[in-house]
Amino acid sequence: MPLCQTIACLQRRYQLFKGIELLYSDKDPLSTDIILYLSHDGIRLIFDSWSQLLKVIEVMDMTKTSLSYCGHLFSCPTDLPSIEKINQTFSATHPGVYDSSQRIYTLSWRGLSVLFPTDSNVTPYFAHGLSSLQFAEDCSLLVSKLIIYHGNSLAEARVPEMPISCYHGNCYCDSVEVLRCDGRTSGLRVKLKCERFDQGSYSDCRSETLTKDVYFGDCSQKIAGALGYPNSIYYKSEDKMKIHLPSTERKRQNEKADYFYNYFTLGMVSVALFSA
């Protein structure tokens, strides 16, 4: 799911979702993941910085949300799941991994990891090459964090291909290539991913990749023809540099305004500047 679509969904449900924080690196935005932190719900949505697609979901605070699996409620704020309940719900097929430095015991399945904090009376032991935990009979481990991802393990988590159900008639950017001519940048080559319906059938939908080129000097109609109609248009109402123009030119400039095409689903903001 794209970042822009997630933000739009949360904005439409503003009565339910409060205290949302957007975390990213302003100095090097592509170096670290983008995080949407739903503080009131104890959930972190982690997006890949390059593709801006959802990569990992972390339930950080189990006391703020309810979780179910196959219609079965296994966690709620008043009844946190124990390790026995997790095993019963997901049917553990192999022992977990114990991190002695952080005292964290992790049970994992494909696409899911569940973390249990331990205390000093919990000790690991090994038998037949498998590691497990040993703790007092009156002591049961409770879940502190649940992580959902795409891949065999959390270390191998990767961004999945966006499903057709998330397109909703929009185009999304697969890649952008800078076009250069005589050593100078002349434009962009954008690979777009969009929905395609076979003729006569609206139920059978698949993705299609289109390649579009846009160049400096293209008119607004040509940009819209290549990339589609923008998600929004921003009109620049004030230009502080006009103060340096002669008074006659300044008056003529005040009669028109520059405007920008913003393509949020393509990860492009102010992709073009036009003079009205």
mmCIF file of C-alpha atoms in Angstrom:
data_model
loop_
_atom_site.group_PDB
_atom_site.id
_atom_site.type_symbol
_atom_site.label_atom_id
_atom_site.label_comp_id
_atom_site.label_asym_id
_atom_site.label_seq_id
_atom_site.Cartn_x
_atom_site.Cartn_y
_atom_site.Cartn_z
ATOM 1 C CA MET A 1 0.000 0.000 0.000
ATOM 2 C CA PRO A 2 1.464 3.421 -0.941
ATOM 3 C CA LEU A 3 2.236 6.073 1.659
ATOM 4 C CA CYS A 4 0.004 8.671 -0.003
ATOM 5 C CA GLN A 5 -2.968 6.283 -0.016
ATOM 6 C CA THR A 6 -2.421 5.374 3.639
ATOM 7 C CA ILE A 7 -2.339 9.040 4.669
ATOM 8 C CA ALA A 8 -5.509 9.721 2.660
ATOM 9 C CA CYS A 9 -7.307 6.800 4.378
ATOM 10 C CA LEU A 10 -6.264 8.014 7.829
ATOM 11 C CA GLN A 11 -7.376 11.565 7.015
ATOM 12 C CA ARG A 12 -10.827 10.310 6.008
ATOM 13 C CA ARG A 13 -11.081 8.472 9.354
ATOM 14 C CA TYR A 14 -9.866 11.394 11.458
ATOM 15 C CA GLN A 15 -12.552 10.720 14.075
ATOM 16 C CA LEU A 16 -11.001 7.299 14.787
ATOM 17 C CA PHE A 17 -7.278 7.895 14.347
ATOM 18 C CA LYS A 18 -5.688 10.562 16.530
ATOM 19 C CA GLY A 19 -2.119 11.533 17.308
ATOM 20 C CA ILE A 20 -0.526 10.529 13.988
ATOM 21 C CA GLU A 21 3.155 11.360 13.506
ATOM 22 C CA LEU A 22 5.153 11.258 10.254
ATOM 23 C CA LEU A 23 8.808 10.412 10.897
ATOM 24 C CA TYR A 24 11.537 10.650 8.261
ATOM 25 C CA SER A 25 15.056 11.980 7.710
ATOM 26 C CA ASP A 26 14.902 15.555 6.427
ATOM 27 C CA LYS A 27 18.650 15.608 5.691
ATOM 28 C CA ASP A 28 18.777 12.334 3.737
ATOM 29 C CA PRO A 29 15.184 11.144 3.144
ATOM 30 C CA LEU A 30 16.208 8.052 1.148
ATOM 31 C CA SER A 31 18.615 6.707 3.776
ATOM 32 C CA THR A 32 16.008 5.555 6.312
ATOM 33 C CA ASP A 33 12.473 4.190 6.218
ATOM 34 C CA ILE A 34 9.457 6.477 6.494
ATOM 35 C CA ILE A 35 7.312 5.833 9.570
ATOM 36 C CA LEU A 36 3.680 6.662 10.270
ATOM 37 C CA TYR A 37 3.268 6.366 14.040
ATOM 38 C CA LEU A 38 -0.294 6.006 15.305
ATOM 39 C CA SER A 39 0.491 6.901 18.907
ATOM 40 C CA HIS A 40 -3.074 6.508 20.225
ATOM 41 C CA ASP A 41 -3.270 3.010 18.746
ATOM 42 C CA GLY A 42 0.295 1.911 19.497
ATOM 43 C CA ILE A 43 0.969 1.020 15.841
ATOM 44 C CA ARG A 44 3.886 1.895 13.560
ATOM 45 C CA LEU A 45 3.519 1.669 9.772
ATOM 46 C CA ILE A 46 6.957 1.454 8.163
ATOM 47 C CA PHE A 47 7.362 2.400 4.492
ATOM 48 C CA ASP A 48 10.306 1.841 2.196
ATOM 49 C CA SER A 49 11.857 5.249 1.495
ATOM 50 C CA TRP A 50 12.530 4.526 -2.190
ATOM 51 C CA SER A 51 9.209 3.020 -3.283
ATOM 52 C CA GLN A 52 7.085 4.612 -0.506
ATOM 53 C CA LEU A 53 5.239 1.289 -0.151
ATOM 54 C CA LEU A 54 4.237 -0.277 3.169
ATOM 55 C CA LYS A 55 6.905 -2.747 4.278
ATOM 56 C CA VAL A 56 6.344 -3.549 7.969
ATOM 57 C CA ILE A 57 3.500 -3.169 10.490
ATOM 58 C CA GLU A 58 4.532 -3.051 14.150
ATOM 59 C CA VAL A 59 2.023 -3.293 16.989
ATOM 60 C CA MET A 60 4.122 -1.547 19.632
ATOM 61 C CA ASP A 61 1.592 -1.357 22.481
ATOM 62 C CA MET A 62 -0.691 -4.366 22.868
ATOM 63 C CA THR A 63 -2.817 -2.518 25.462
ATOM 64 C CA LYS A 64 -4.186 -0.073 22.863
ATOM 65 C CA THR A 65 -5.663 -2.374 20.252
ATOM 66 C CA SER A 66 -7.511 -5.654 19.711
ATOM 67 C CA LEU A 67 -6.217 -8.334 17.328
ATOM 68 C CA SER A 68 -7.885 -11.355 15.764
ATOM 69 C CA TYR A 69 -6.753 -14.200 13.523
ATOM 70 C CA CYS A 70 -9.185 -16.108 11.278
ATOM 71 C CA GLY A 71 -12.088 -14.541 13.152
ATOM 72 C CA HIS A 72 -10.670 -15.539 16.548
ATOM 73 C CA LEU A 73 -9.875 -12.724 18.989
ATOM 74 C CA PHE A 74 -6.547 -13.524 20.606
ATOM 75 C CA SER A 75 -5.537 -10.136 22.050
ATOM 76 C CA CYS A 76 -7.379 -7.213 23.606
ATOM 77 C CA PRO A 77 -6.365 -4.412 25.999
ATOM 78 C CA THR A 78 -7.848 -6.207 29.006
ATOM 79 C CA ASP A 79 -6.501 -9.649 28.115
ATOM 80 C CA LEU A 80 -2.959 -9.636 26.736
ATOM 81 C CA PRO A 81 -1.953 -12.884 25.021
ATOM 82 C CA SER A 82 0.472 -15.226 26.746
ATOM 83 C CA ILE A 83 3.002 -17.433 25.002
ATOM 84 C CA GLU A 84 0.634 -20.385 25.452
ATOM 85 C CA LYS A 85 -2.199 -18.491 23.754
ATOM 86 C CA ILE A 86 0.047 -17.479 20.859
ATOM 87 C CA ASN A 87 1.134 -21.093 20.388
ATOM 88 C CA GLN A 88 -2.493 -22.191 20.477
ATOM 89 C CA THR A 89 -3.559 -19.512 17.968
ATOM 90 C CA PHE A 90 -0.759 -19.852 15.421
ATOM 91 C CA SER A 91 0.425 -23.426 16.134
ATOM 92 C CA ALA A 92 4.162 -22.985 16.659
ATOM 93 C CA THR A 93 6.104 -25.547 14.631
ATOM 94 C CA HIS A 94 9.629 -24.747 15.839
ATOM 95 C CA PRO A 95 11.274 -23.141 18.893
ATOM 96 C CA GLY A 96 11.837 -19.420 19.039
ATOM 97 C CA VAL A 97 15.025 -17.378 19.297
ATOM 98 C CA TYR A 98 16.260 -15.928 22.590
ATOM 99 C CA ASP A 99 18.291 -12.684 22.659
ATOM 100 C CA SER A 100 20.150 -12.799 25.968
ATOM 101 C CA SER A 101 21.463 -9.221 25.687
ATOM 102 C CA GLN A 102 17.972 -7.713 25.402
ATOM 103 C CA ARG A 103 16.193 -10.587 27.198
ATOM 104 C CA ILE A 104 13.717 -10.933 24.344
ATOM 105 C CA TYR A 105 12.230 -14.239 23.208
ATOM 106 C CA THR A 106 10.892 -14.231 19.621
ATOM 107 C CA LEU A 107 8.516 -16.695 18.004
ATOM 108 C CA SER A 108 8.327 -16.378 14.224
ATOM 109 C CA TRP A 109 6.225 -17.620 11.348
ATOM 110 C CA ARG A 110 6.327 -16.623 7.712
ATOM 111 C CA GLY A 111 5.342 -12.949 7.708
ATOM 112 C CA LEU A 112 4.868 -12.715 11.488
ATOM 113 C CA SER A 113 7.088 -12.316 14.559
ATOM 114 C CA VAL A 114 5.892 -12.109 18.169
ATOM 115 C CA LEU A 115 8.197 -10.733 20.873
ATOM 116 C CA PHE A 116 8.105 -11.631 24.582
ATOM 117 C CA PRO A 117 10.178 -9.751 27.188
ATOM 118 C CA THR A 118 11.689 -11.944 29.904
ATOM 119 C CA ASP A 119 13.072 -11.329 33.377
ATOM 120 C CA SER A 120 15.988 -12.736 35.323
ATOM 121 C CA ASN A 121 14.250 -15.999 36.293
ATOM 122 C CA VAL A 122 14.012 -17.072 32.651
ATOM 123 C CA THR A 123 16.949 -19.043 31.270
ATOM 124 C CA PRO A 124 17.499 -20.605 27.854
ATOM 125 C CA TYR A 125 18.444 -24.229 27.402
ATOM 126 C CA PHE A 126 19.415 -26.311 24.400
ATOM 127 C CA ALA A 127 18.350 -29.819 23.466
ATOM 128 C CA HIS A 128 19.033 -31.718 20.255
ATOM 129 C CA GLY A 129 20.303 -28.541 18.614
ATOM 130 C CA LEU A 130 17.118 -26.561 19.349
ATOM 131 C CA SER A 131 16.927 -23.605 21.720
ATOM 132 C CA SER A 132 13.975 -22.974 24.003
ATOM 133 C CA LEU A 133 13.118 -21.307 27.317
ATOM 134 C CA GLN A 134 12.685 -22.542 30.838
ATOM 135 C CA PHE A 135 10.714 -20.540 33.406
ATOM 136 C CA ALA A 136 8.787 -21.065 36.612
ATOM 137 C CA GLU A 137 5.383 -22.735 36.376
ATOM 138 C CA ASP A 138 3.637 -19.691 37.872
ATOM 139 C CA CYS A 139 5.350 -17.328 35.405
ATOM 140 C CA SER A 140 4.024 -16.933 31.852
ATOM 141 C CA LEU A 141 5.436 -14.662 29.167
ATOM 142 C CA LEU A 142 3.159 -11.963 27.718
ATOM 143 C CA VAL A 143 3.441 -10.442 24.250
ATOM 144 C CA SER A 144 5.075 -7.012 24.116
ATOM 145 C CA LYS A 145 5.235 -6.499 20.342
ATOM 146 C CA LEU A 146 3.809 -8.077 17.199
ATOM 147 C CA ILE A 147 5.407 -7.497 13.778
ATOM 148 C CA ILE A 148 3.827 -8.215 10.378
ATOM 149 C CA TYR A 149 5.962 -8.233 7.224
ATOM 150 C CA HIS A 150 6.420 -9.827 3.800
ATOM 151 C CA GLY A 151 9.063 -12.551 3.708
ATOM 152 C CA ASN A 152 10.305 -15.682 5.418
ATOM 153 C CA SER A 153 11.720 -13.761 8.404
ATOM 154 C CA LEU A 154 11.980 -10.224 9.722
ATOM 155 C CA ALA A 155 15.617 -10.041 8.602
ATOM 156 C CA GLU A 156 14.493 -10.918 5.065
ATOM 157 C CA ALA A 157 11.495 -8.556 5.048
ATOM 158 C CA ARG A 158 11.019 -6.928 1.659
ATOM 159 C CA VAL A 159 8.521 -4.659 -0.028
ATOM 160 C CA PRO A 160 5.797 -6.725 -1.731
ATOM 161 C CA GLU A 161 4.417 -5.849 -5.132
ATOM 162 C CA MET A 162 1.428 -3.561 -4.753
ATOM 163 C CA PRO A 163 -1.827 -5.516 -5.227
ATOM 164 C CA ILE A 164 -4.322 -4.483 -7.892
ATOM 165 C CA SER A 165 -6.882 -3.766 -5.154
ATOM 166 C CA CYS A 166 -4.799 -0.752 -4.065
ATOM 167 C CA TYR A 167 -4.752 1.000 -7.456
ATOM 168 C CA HIS A 168 -8.286 2.472 -7.350
ATOM 169 C CA GLY A 169 -7.899 3.884 -10.862
ATOM 170 C CA ASN A 170 -4.619 5.658 -10.082
ATOM 171 C CA CYS A 171 -1.228 5.332 -11.748
ATOM 172 C CA TYR A 172 1.866 4.663 -9.656
ATOM 173 C CA CYS A 173 5.511 5.247 -10.399
ATOM 174 C CA ASP A 174 7.683 2.188 -10.974
ATOM 175 C CA SER A 175 10.880 4.113 -11.791
ATOM 176 C CA VAL A 176 12.111 7.525 -12.948
ATOM 177 C CA GLU A 177 15.049 8.025 -15.303
ATOM 178 C CA VAL A 178 16.734 11.381 -15.913
ATOM 179 C CA LEU A 179 17.016 12.187 -19.629
ATOM 180 C CA ARG A 180 20.128 14.094 -20.689
ATOM 181 C CA CYS A 181 21.120 15.674 -23.989
ATOM 182 C CA ASP A 182 24.550 17.178 -24.689
ATOM 183 C CA GLY A 183 25.449 16.850 -21.029
ATOM 184 C CA ARG A 184 22.363 18.714 -19.814
ATOM 185 C CA THR A 185 19.176 17.420 -18.194
ATOM 186 C CA SER A 186 16.329 17.614 -20.696
ATOM 187 C CA GLY A 187 13.504 15.753 -18.945
ATOM 188 C CA LEU A 188 12.281 12.604 -17.219
ATOM 189 C CA ARG A 189 11.333 9.124 -18.378
ATOM 190 C CA VAL A 190 8.644 7.806 -16.048
ATOM 191 C CA LYS A 191 7.538 4.173 -15.921
ATOM 192 C CA LEU A 192 3.933 4.065 -14.769
ATOM 193 C CA LYS A 193 2.067 1.077 -13.340
ATOM 194 C CA CYS A 194 -1.671 1.150 -13.858
ATOM 195 C CA GLU A 195 -4.742 -1.063 -14.068
ATOM 196 C CA ARG A 196 -5.737 -2.718 -17.320
ATOM 197 C CA PHE A 197 -9.143 -4.224 -18.030
ATOM 198 C CA ASP A 198 -9.543 -6.679 -20.874
ATOM 199 C CA GLN A 199 -12.094 -5.625 -23.462
ATOM 200 C CA GLY A 200 -15.583 -6.680 -22.455
ATOM 201 C CA SER A 201 -14.520 -7.832 -18.984
ATOM 202 C CA TYR A 202 -14.270 -5.599 -15.929
ATOM 203 C CA SER A 203 -13.786 -8.442 -13.474
ATOM 204 C CA ASP A 204 -10.443 -9.566 -14.937
ATOM 205 C CA CYS A 205 -8.016 -6.789 -14.068
ATOM 206 C CA ARG A 206 -4.228 -6.823 -14.233
ATOM 207 C CA SER A 207 -1.381 -4.355 -13.950
ATOM 208 C CA GLU A 208 0.338 -2.797 -16.940
ATOM 209 C CA THR A 209 3.554 -0.778 -17.224
ATOM 210 C CA LEU A 210 3.641 2.304 -19.465
ATOM 211 C CA THR A 211 6.668 4.464 -20.306
ATOM 212 C CA LYS A 212 6.131 8.220 -20.634
ATOM 213 C CA ASP A 213 8.647 10.995 -21.359
ATOM 214 C CA VAL A 214 8.215 14.589 -20.201
ATOM 215 C CA TYR A 215 10.586 17.383 -21.170
ATOM 216 C CA PHE A 216 11.393 20.885 -20.025
ATOM 217 C CA GLY A 217 9.347 23.258 -22.147
ATOM 218 C CA ASP A 218 6.366 20.913 -22.503
ATOM 219 C CA CYS A 219 2.995 22.631 -22.169
ATOM 220 C CA SER A 220 0.587 21.747 -19.376
ATOM 221 C CA GLN A 221 -1.669 19.821 -21.774
ATOM 222 C CA LYS A 222 1.217 17.613 -22.879
ATOM 223 C CA ILE A 223 2.223 16.892 -19.267
ATOM 224 C CA ALA A 224 -1.364 15.946 -18.403
ATOM 225 C CA GLY A 225 -1.565 13.796 -21.532
ATOM 226 C CA ALA A 226 1.563 11.868 -20.531
ATOM 227 C CA LEU A 227 1.080 11.509 -16.765
ATOM 228 C CA GLY A 228 -2.661 11.978 -16.430
ATOM 229 C CA TYR A 229 -4.533 14.693 -14.580
ATOM 230 C CA PRO A 230 -2.658 15.758 -11.401
ATOM 231 C CA ASN A 231 -3.899 14.939 -7.912
ATOM 232 C CA SER A 232 -3.872 18.657 -7.130
ATOM 233 C CA ILE A 233 -2.881 21.983 -8.652
ATOM 234 C CA TYR A 234 -1.107 24.590 -6.550
ATOM 235 C CA TYR A 235 -1.260 28.243 -7.599
ATOM 236 C CA LYS A 236 1.650 30.380 -6.470
ATOM 237 C CA SER A 237 -0.020 33.529 -5.197
ATOM 238 C CA GLU A 238 3.118 35.367 -4.085
ATOM 239 C CA ASP A 239 6.579 35.693 -5.608
ATOM 240 C CA LYS A 240 9.004 37.606 -3.384
ATOM 241 C CA MET A 241 11.475 37.954 -6.272
ATOM 242 C CA LYS A 242 9.081 40.325 -8.073
ATOM 243 C CA ILE A 243 10.306 43.152 -5.863
ATOM 244 C CA HIS A 244 13.476 43.269 -7.971
ATOM 245 C CA LEU A 245 11.541 43.857 -11.213
ATOM 246 C CA PRO A 246 10.798 47.304 -12.681
ATOM 247 C CA SER A 247 7.415 48.665 -11.627
ATOM 248 C CA THR A 248 5.855 48.226 -15.088
ATOM 249 C CA GLU A 249 7.029 44.614 -15.333
ATOM 250 C CA ARG A 250 5.942 43.964 -11.735
ATOM 251 C CA LYS A 251 2.408 45.135 -12.536
ATOM 252 C CA ARG A 252 2.268 42.891 -15.588
ATOM 253 C CA GLN A 253 3.538 39.921 -13.542
ATOM 254 C CA ASN A 254 0.861 40.499 -10.887
ATOM 255 C CA GLU A 255 -1.824 39.789 -13.482
ATOM 256 C CA LYS A 256 -0.738 36.148 -13.777
ATOM 257 C CA ALA A 257 0.358 33.407 -11.398
ATOM 258 C CA ASP A 258 2.593 30.375 -11.755
ATOM 259 C CA TYR A 259 1.049 27.019 -10.919
ATOM 260 C CA PHE A 260 2.302 23.513 -10.130
ATOM 261 C CA TYR A 261 1.052 20.037 -10.982
ATOM 262 C CA ASN A 262 1.328 17.690 -8.005
ATOM 263 C CA TYR A 263 1.294 13.909 -8.589
ATOM 264 C CA PHE A 264 1.171 12.375 -5.129
ATOM 265 C CA THR A 265 0.606 8.789 -6.305
ATOM 266 C CA LEU A 266 3.777 9.071 -8.399
ATOM 267 C CA GLY A 267 5.785 10.418 -5.476
ATOM 268 C CA MET A 268 6.212 13.690 -7.366
ATOM 269 C CA VAL A 269 5.394 17.065 -5.899
ATOM 270 C CA SER A 270 5.587 20.175 -8.076
ATOM 271 C CA VAL A 271 6.601 18.092 -11.059
ATOM 272 C CA ALA A 272 5.995 21.029 -13.378
ATOM 273 C CA LEU A 273 5.868 24.818 -13.174
ATOM 274 C CA PHE A 274 3.723 26.722 -15.638
ATOM 275 C CA SER A 275 3.090 30.413 -16.163
ATOM 276 C CA ALA A 276 -0.544 31.380 -16.469
#
